[in-house]
PDB file of C-alpha atoms in Angstrom:
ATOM      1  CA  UNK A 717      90.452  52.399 124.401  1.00 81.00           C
ATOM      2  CA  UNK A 718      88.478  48.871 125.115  1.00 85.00           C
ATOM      3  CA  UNK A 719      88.060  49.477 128.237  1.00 92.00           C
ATOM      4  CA  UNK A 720      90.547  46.014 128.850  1.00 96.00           C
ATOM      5  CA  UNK A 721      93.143  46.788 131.001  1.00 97.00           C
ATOM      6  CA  UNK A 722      96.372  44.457 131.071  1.00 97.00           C
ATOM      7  CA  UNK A 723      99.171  44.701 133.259  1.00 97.00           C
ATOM      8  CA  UNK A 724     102.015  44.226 133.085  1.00 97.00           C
ATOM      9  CA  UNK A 725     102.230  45.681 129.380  1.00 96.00           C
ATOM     10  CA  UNK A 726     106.481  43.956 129.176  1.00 96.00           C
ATOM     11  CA  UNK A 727     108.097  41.920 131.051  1.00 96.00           C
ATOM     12  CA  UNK A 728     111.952  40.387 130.488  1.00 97.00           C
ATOM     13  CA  UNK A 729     112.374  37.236 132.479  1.00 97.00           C
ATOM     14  CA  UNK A 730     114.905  34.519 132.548  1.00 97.00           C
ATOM     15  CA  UNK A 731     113.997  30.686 131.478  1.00 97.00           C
ATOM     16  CA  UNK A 732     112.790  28.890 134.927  1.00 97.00           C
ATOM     17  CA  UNK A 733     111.423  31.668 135.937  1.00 97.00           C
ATOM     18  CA  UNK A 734     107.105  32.643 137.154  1.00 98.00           C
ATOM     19  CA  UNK A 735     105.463  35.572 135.968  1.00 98.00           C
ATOM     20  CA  UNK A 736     102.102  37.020 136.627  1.00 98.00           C
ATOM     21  CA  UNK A 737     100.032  38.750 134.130  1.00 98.00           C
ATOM     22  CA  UNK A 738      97.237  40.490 135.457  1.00 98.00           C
ATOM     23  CA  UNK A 739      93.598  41.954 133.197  1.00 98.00           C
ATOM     24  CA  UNK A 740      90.830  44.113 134.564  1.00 97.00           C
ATOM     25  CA  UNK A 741      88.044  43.289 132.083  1.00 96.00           C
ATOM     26  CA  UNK A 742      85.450  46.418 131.240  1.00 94.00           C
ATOM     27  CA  UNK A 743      83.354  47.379 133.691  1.00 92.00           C
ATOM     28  CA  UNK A 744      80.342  45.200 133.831  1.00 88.00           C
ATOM     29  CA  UNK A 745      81.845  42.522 131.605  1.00 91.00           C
ATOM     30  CA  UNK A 746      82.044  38.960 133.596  1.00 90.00           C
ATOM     31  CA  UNK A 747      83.939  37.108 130.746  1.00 90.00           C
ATOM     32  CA  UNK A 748      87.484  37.250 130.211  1.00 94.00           C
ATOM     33  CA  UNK A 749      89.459  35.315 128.085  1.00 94.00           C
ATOM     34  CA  UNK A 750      93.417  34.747 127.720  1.00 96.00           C
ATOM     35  CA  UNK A 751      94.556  34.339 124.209  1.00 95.00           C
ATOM     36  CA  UNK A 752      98.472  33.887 122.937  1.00 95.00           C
ATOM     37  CA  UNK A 753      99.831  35.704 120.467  1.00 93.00           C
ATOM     38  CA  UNK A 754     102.988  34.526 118.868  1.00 89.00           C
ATOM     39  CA  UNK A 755     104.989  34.217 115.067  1.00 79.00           C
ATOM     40  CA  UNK A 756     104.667  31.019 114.406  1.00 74.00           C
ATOM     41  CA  UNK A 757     101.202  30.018 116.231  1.00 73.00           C
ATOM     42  CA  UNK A 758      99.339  32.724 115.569  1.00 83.00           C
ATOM     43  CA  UNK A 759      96.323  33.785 118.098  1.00 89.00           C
ATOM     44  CA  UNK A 760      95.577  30.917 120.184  1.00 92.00           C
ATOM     45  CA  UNK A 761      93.035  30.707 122.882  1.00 91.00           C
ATOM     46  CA  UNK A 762      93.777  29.702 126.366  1.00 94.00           C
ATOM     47  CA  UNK A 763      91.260  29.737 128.662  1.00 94.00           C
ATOM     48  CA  UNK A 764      87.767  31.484 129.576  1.00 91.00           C
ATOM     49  CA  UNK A 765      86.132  32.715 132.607  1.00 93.00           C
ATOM     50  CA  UNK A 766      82.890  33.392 133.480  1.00 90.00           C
ATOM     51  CA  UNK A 767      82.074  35.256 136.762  1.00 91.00           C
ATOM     52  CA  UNK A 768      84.927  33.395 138.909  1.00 93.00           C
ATOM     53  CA  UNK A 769      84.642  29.605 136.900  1.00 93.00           C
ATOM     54  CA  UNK A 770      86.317  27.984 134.187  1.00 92.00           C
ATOM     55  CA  UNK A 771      84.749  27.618 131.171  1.00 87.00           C
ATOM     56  CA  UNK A 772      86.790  26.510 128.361  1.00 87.00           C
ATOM     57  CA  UNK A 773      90.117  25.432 128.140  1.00 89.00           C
ATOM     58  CA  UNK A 774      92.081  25.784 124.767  1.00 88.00           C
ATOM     59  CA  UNK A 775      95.532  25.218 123.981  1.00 82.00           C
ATOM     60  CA  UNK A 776      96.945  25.825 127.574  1.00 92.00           C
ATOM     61  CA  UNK A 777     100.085  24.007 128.866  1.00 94.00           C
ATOM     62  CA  UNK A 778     100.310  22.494 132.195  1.00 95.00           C
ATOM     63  CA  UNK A 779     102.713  24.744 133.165  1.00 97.00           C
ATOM     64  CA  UNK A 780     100.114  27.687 133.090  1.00 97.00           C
ATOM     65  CA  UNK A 781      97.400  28.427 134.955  1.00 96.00           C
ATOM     66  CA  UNK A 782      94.671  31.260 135.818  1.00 97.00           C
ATOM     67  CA  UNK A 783      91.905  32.386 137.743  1.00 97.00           C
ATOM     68  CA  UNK A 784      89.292  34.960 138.276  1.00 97.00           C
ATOM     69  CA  UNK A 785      88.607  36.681 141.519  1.00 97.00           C
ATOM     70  CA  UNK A 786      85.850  38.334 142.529  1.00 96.00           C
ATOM     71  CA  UNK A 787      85.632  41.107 141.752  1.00 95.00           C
ATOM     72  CA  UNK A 788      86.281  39.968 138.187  1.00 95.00           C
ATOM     73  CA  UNK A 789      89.496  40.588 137.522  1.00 97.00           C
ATOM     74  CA  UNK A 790      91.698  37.716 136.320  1.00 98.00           C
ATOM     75  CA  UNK A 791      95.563  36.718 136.281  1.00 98.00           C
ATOM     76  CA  UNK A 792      97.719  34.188 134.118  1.00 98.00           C
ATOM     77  CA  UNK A 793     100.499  32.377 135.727  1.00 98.00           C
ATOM     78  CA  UNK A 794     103.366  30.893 133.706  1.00 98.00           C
ATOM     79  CA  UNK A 795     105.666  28.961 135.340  1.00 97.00           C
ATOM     80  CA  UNK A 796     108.954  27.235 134.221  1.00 97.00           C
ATOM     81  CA  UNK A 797     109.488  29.651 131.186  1.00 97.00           C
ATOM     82  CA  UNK A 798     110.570  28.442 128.511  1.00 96.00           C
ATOM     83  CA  UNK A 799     112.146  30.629 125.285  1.00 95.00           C
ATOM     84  CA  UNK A 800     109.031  29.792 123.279  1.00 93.00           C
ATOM     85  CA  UNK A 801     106.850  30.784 125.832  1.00 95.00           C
ATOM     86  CA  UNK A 802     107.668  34.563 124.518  1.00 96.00           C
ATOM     87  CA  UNK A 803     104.409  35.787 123.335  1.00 95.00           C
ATOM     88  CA  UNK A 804     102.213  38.842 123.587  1.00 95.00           C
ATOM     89  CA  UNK A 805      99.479  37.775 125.799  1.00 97.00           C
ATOM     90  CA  UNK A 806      95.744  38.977 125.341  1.00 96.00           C
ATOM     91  CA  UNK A 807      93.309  39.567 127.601  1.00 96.00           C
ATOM     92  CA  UNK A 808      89.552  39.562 126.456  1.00 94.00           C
ATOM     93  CA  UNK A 809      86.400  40.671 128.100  1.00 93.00           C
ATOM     94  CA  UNK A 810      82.910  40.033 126.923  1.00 88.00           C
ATOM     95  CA  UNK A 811      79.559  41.024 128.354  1.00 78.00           C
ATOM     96  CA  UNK A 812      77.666  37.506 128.722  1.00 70.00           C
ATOM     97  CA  UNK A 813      78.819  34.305 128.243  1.00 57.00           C
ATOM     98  CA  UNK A 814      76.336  33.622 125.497  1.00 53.00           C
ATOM     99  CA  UNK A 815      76.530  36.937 123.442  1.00 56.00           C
ATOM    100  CA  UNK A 816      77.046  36.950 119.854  1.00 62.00           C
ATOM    101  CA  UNK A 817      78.839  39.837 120.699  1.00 66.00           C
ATOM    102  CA  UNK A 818      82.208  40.790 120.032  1.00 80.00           C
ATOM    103  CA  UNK A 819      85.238  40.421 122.161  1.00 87.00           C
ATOM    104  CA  UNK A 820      86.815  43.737 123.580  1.00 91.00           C
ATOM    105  CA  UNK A 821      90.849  43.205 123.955  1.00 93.00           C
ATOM    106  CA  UNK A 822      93.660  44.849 126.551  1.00 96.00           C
ATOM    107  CA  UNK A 823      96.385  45.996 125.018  1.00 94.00           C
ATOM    108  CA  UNK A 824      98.618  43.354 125.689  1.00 95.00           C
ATOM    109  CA  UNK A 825     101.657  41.900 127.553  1.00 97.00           C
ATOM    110  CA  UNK A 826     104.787  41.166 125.799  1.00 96.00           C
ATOM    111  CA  UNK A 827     106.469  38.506 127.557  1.00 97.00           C
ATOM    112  CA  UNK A 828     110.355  37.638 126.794  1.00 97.00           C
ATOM    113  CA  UNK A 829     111.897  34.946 128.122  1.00 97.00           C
ATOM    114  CA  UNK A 830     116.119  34.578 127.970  1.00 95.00           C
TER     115      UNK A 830
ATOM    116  CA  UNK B1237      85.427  21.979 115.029  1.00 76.00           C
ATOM    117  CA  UNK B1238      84.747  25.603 113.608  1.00 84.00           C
ATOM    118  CA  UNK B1239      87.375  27.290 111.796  1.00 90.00           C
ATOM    119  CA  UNK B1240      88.524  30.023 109.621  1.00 93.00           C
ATOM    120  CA  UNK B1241      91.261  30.449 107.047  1.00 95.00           C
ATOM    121  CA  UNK B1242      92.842  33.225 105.791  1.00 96.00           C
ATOM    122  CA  UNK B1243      94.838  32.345 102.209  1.00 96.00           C
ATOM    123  CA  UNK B1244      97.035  35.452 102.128  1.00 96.00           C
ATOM    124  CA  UNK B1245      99.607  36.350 104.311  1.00 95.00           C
ATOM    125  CA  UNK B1246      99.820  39.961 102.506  1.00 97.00           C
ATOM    126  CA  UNK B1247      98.190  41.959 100.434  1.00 98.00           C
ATOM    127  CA  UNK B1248      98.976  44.783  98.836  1.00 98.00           C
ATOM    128  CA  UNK B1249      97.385  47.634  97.638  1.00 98.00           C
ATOM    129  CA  UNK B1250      97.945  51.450  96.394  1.00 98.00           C
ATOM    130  CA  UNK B1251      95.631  54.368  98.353  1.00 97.00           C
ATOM    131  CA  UNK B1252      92.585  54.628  96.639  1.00 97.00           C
ATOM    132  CA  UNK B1253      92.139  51.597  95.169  1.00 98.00           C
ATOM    133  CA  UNK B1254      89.728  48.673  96.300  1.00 97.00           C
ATOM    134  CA  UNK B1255      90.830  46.477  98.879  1.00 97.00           C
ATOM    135  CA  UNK B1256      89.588  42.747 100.097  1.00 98.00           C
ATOM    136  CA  UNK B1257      90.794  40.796 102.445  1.00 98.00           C
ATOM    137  CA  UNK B1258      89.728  37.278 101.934  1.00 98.00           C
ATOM    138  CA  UNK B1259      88.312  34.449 104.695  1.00 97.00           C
ATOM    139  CA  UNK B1260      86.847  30.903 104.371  1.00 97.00           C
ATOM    140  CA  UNK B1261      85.260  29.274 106.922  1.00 95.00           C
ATOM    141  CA  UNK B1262      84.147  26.065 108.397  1.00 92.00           C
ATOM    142  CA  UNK B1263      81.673  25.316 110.873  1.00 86.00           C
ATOM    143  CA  UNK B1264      78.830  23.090 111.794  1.00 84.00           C
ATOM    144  CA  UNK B1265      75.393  25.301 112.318  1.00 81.00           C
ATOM    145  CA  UNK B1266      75.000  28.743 111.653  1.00 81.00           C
ATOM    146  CA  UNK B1267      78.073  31.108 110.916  1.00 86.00           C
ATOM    147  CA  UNK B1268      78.987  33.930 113.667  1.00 88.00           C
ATOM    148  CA  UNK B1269      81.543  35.689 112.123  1.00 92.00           C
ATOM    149  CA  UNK B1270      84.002  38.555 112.756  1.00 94.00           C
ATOM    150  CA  UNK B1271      86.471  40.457 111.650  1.00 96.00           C
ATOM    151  CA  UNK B1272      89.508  42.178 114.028  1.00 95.00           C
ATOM    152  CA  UNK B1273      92.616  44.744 112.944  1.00 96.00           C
ATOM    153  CA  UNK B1274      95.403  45.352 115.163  1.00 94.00           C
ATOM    154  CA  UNK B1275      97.148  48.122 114.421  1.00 92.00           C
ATOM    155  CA  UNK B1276     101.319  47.761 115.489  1.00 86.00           C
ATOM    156  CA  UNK B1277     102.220  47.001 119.581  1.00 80.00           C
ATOM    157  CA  UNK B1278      98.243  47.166 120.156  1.00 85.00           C
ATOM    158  CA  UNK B1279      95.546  44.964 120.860  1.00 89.00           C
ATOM    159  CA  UNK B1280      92.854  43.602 118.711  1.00 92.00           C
ATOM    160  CA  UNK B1281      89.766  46.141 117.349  1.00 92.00           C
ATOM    161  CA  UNK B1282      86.674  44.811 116.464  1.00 91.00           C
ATOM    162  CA  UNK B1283      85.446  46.377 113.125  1.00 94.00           C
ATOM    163  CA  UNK B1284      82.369  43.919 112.747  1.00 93.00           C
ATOM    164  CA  UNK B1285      80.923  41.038 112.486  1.00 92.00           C
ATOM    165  CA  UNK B1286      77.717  38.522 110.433  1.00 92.00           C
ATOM    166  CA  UNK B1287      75.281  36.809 112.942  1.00 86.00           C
ATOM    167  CA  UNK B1288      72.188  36.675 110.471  1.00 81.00           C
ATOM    168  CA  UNK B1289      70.681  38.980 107.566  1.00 84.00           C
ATOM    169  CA  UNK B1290      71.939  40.786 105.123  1.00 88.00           C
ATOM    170  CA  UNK B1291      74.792  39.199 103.120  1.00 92.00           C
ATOM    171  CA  UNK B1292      76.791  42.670 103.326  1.00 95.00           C
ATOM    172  CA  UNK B1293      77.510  43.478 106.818  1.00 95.00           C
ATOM    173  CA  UNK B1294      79.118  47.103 107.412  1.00 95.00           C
ATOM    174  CA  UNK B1295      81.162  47.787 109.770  1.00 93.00           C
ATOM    175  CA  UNK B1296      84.311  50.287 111.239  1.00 91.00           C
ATOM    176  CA  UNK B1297      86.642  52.584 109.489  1.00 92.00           C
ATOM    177  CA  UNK B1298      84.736  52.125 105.921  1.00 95.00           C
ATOM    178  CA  UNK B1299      85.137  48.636 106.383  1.00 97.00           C
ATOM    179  CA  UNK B1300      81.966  45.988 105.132  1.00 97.00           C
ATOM    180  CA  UNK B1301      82.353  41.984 104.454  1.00 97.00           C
ATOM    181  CA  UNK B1302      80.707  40.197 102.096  1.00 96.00           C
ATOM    182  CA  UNK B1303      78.665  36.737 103.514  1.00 96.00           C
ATOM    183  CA  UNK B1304      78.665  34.489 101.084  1.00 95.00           C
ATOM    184  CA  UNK B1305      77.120  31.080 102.218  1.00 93.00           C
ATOM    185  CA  UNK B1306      77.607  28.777  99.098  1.00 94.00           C
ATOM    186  CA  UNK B1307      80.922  29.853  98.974  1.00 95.00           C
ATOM    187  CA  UNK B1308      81.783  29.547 102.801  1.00 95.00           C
ATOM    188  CA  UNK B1309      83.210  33.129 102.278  1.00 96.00           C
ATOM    189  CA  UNK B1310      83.294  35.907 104.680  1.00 97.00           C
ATOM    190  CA  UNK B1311      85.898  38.939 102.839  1.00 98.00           C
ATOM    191  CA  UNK B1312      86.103  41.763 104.013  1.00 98.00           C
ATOM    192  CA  UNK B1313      86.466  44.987 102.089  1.00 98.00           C
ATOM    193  CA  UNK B1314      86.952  48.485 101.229  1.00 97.00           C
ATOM    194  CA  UNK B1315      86.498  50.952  98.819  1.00 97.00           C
ATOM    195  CA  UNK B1316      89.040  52.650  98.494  1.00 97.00           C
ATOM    196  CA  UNK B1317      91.701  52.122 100.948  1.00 97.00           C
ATOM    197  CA  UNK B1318      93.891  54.542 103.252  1.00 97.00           C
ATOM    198  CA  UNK B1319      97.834  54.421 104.058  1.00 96.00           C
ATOM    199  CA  UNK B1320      96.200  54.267 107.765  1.00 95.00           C
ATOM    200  CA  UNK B1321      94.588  51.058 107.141  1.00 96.00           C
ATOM    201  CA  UNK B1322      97.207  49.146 106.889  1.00 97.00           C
ATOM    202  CA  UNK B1323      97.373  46.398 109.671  1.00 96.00           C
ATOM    203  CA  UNK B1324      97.344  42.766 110.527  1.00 96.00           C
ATOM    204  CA  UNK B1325      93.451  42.070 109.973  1.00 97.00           C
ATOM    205  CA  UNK B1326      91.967  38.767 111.378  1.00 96.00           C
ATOM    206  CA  UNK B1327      88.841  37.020 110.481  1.00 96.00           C
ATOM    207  CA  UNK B1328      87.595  34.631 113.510  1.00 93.00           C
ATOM    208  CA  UNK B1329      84.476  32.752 114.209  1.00 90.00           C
ATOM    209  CA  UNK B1330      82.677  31.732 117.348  1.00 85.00           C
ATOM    210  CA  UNK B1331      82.872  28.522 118.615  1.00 76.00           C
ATOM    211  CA  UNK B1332      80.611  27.242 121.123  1.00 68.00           C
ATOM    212  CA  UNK B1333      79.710  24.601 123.281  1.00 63.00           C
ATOM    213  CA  UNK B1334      78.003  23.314 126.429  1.00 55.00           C
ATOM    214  CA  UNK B1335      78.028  27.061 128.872  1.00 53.00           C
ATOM    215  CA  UNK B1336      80.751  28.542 126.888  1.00 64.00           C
ATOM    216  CA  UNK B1337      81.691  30.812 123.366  1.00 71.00           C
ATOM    217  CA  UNK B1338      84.752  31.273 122.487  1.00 79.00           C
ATOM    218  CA  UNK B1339      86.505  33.008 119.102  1.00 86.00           C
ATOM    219  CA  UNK B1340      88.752  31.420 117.032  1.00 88.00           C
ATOM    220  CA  UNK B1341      90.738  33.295 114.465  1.00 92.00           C
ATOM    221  CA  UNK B1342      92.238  33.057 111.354  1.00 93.00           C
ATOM    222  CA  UNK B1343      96.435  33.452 110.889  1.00 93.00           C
ATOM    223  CA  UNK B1344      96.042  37.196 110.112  1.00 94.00           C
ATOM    224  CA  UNK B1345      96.783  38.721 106.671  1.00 96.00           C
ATOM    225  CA  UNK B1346      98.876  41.888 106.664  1.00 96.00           C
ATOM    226  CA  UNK B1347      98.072  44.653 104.657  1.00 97.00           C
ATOM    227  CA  UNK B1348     100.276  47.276 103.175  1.00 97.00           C
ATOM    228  CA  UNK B1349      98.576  50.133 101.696  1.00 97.00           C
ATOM    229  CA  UNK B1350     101.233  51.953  99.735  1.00 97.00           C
ATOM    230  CA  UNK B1351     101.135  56.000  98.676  1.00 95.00           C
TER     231      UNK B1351
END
């Protein structure tokens, strides 16, 4: 257990639709990043957060967005699925922003869109 | 940019034997290097990772990884390997830049370990 806690661990949605993915990093952590996992793309970062700011942005569409609160924990929102938008969807927490560190991961959420 | 690249999508190996897992990477400064499994319908574990020192970093599980600077190398291996090890394994590297560190990983390379 990494201590990364991601909710909602599936979700089935229709095409159009909004979802909400939600991570609790570990306790103490005040990174968290959002990384997509899919077949043909492979792991692809999204976005980081560093005690409630944006830090870097990777390969994140328009159509999603984030944000951390504060009491750390952060949400993804995808809007306007689209079928290729199904993914498992990481969660990352890290203990400093400038750690050589390793990453700590949730579990996942698998996210299919019909 | 910094990157990493995994050549093999597979590998396969019997239990007992030797296994490596091969990475090449690209980056501009000094390496920080990692290596992740994930294990089916779970996240990503860290099993370790080369910052600075000694070429042969051990790690996880029986795990170590072999730094290997002229060669931009960064496999990671195994003794002898377990039916239980086999997994998608990912090397990744940090990337960093003004207030923020990020990984980036490699494709993944699956490996079977077979009875």
């Amino acid at each position: 257990d990494s201590g990364v806690t991601q909710t909602p661990k599936h979700l089935i949605t229709a095409t159009g639709q909004r979802v909400t993915l939600r991570c609790s990093p570990r306790s103490g952590d005040l990174s968290v990043y959002w990384y997509q996992q899919s077949l043909d793309q492979g792991l692809q970062f999204l976005i980081q957060y560093y005690n409630g700011e944006e830090r870097a942005k990777g390969n994140i569409l328009e159509r999603f967005s984030a944000q951390q609160f504060p009491d750390l924990h952060s949400e993804l929102n995808l809007s306007s699925l689209e079928l290729g938008d199904s993914a498992l969807y990481f969660c990352a927490s890290s203990p400093r922003d400038s750690s050589t560190g390793e990453l700590f991961f949730g579990e996942g959420s698998r996210l299919t869109v019909l | 940019a910094q990157s990493v690249a995994q050549p093999e999508d597979q590998v396969n190996v019997a239990e007992g034997n030797p296994l490596t897992v091969k990475c090449t990477y690209s980056v501009s400064g000094n390496p920080y290097l990692f290596w992740y499994v994930q294990y089916p319908n779970r996240g990503l574990q860290f099993l370790l990772k080369y910052i600075t020192g000694d070429n042969l970093v051990k790690g996880s599980y029986g795990f170590e990884a072999e730094f290997n600077k002229s060669q931009t190398s960064f496999h990671l291996k195994k003794p002898s390997a377990l039916v239980s090890d086999s997994a998608l394994y990912f090397c990744a590297v940090r990337d960093e830049g003004t207030g923020f560190q990020k990984l980036v990983f490699g494709t993944g390379t699956r490996l079977l370990v077979s009875p």
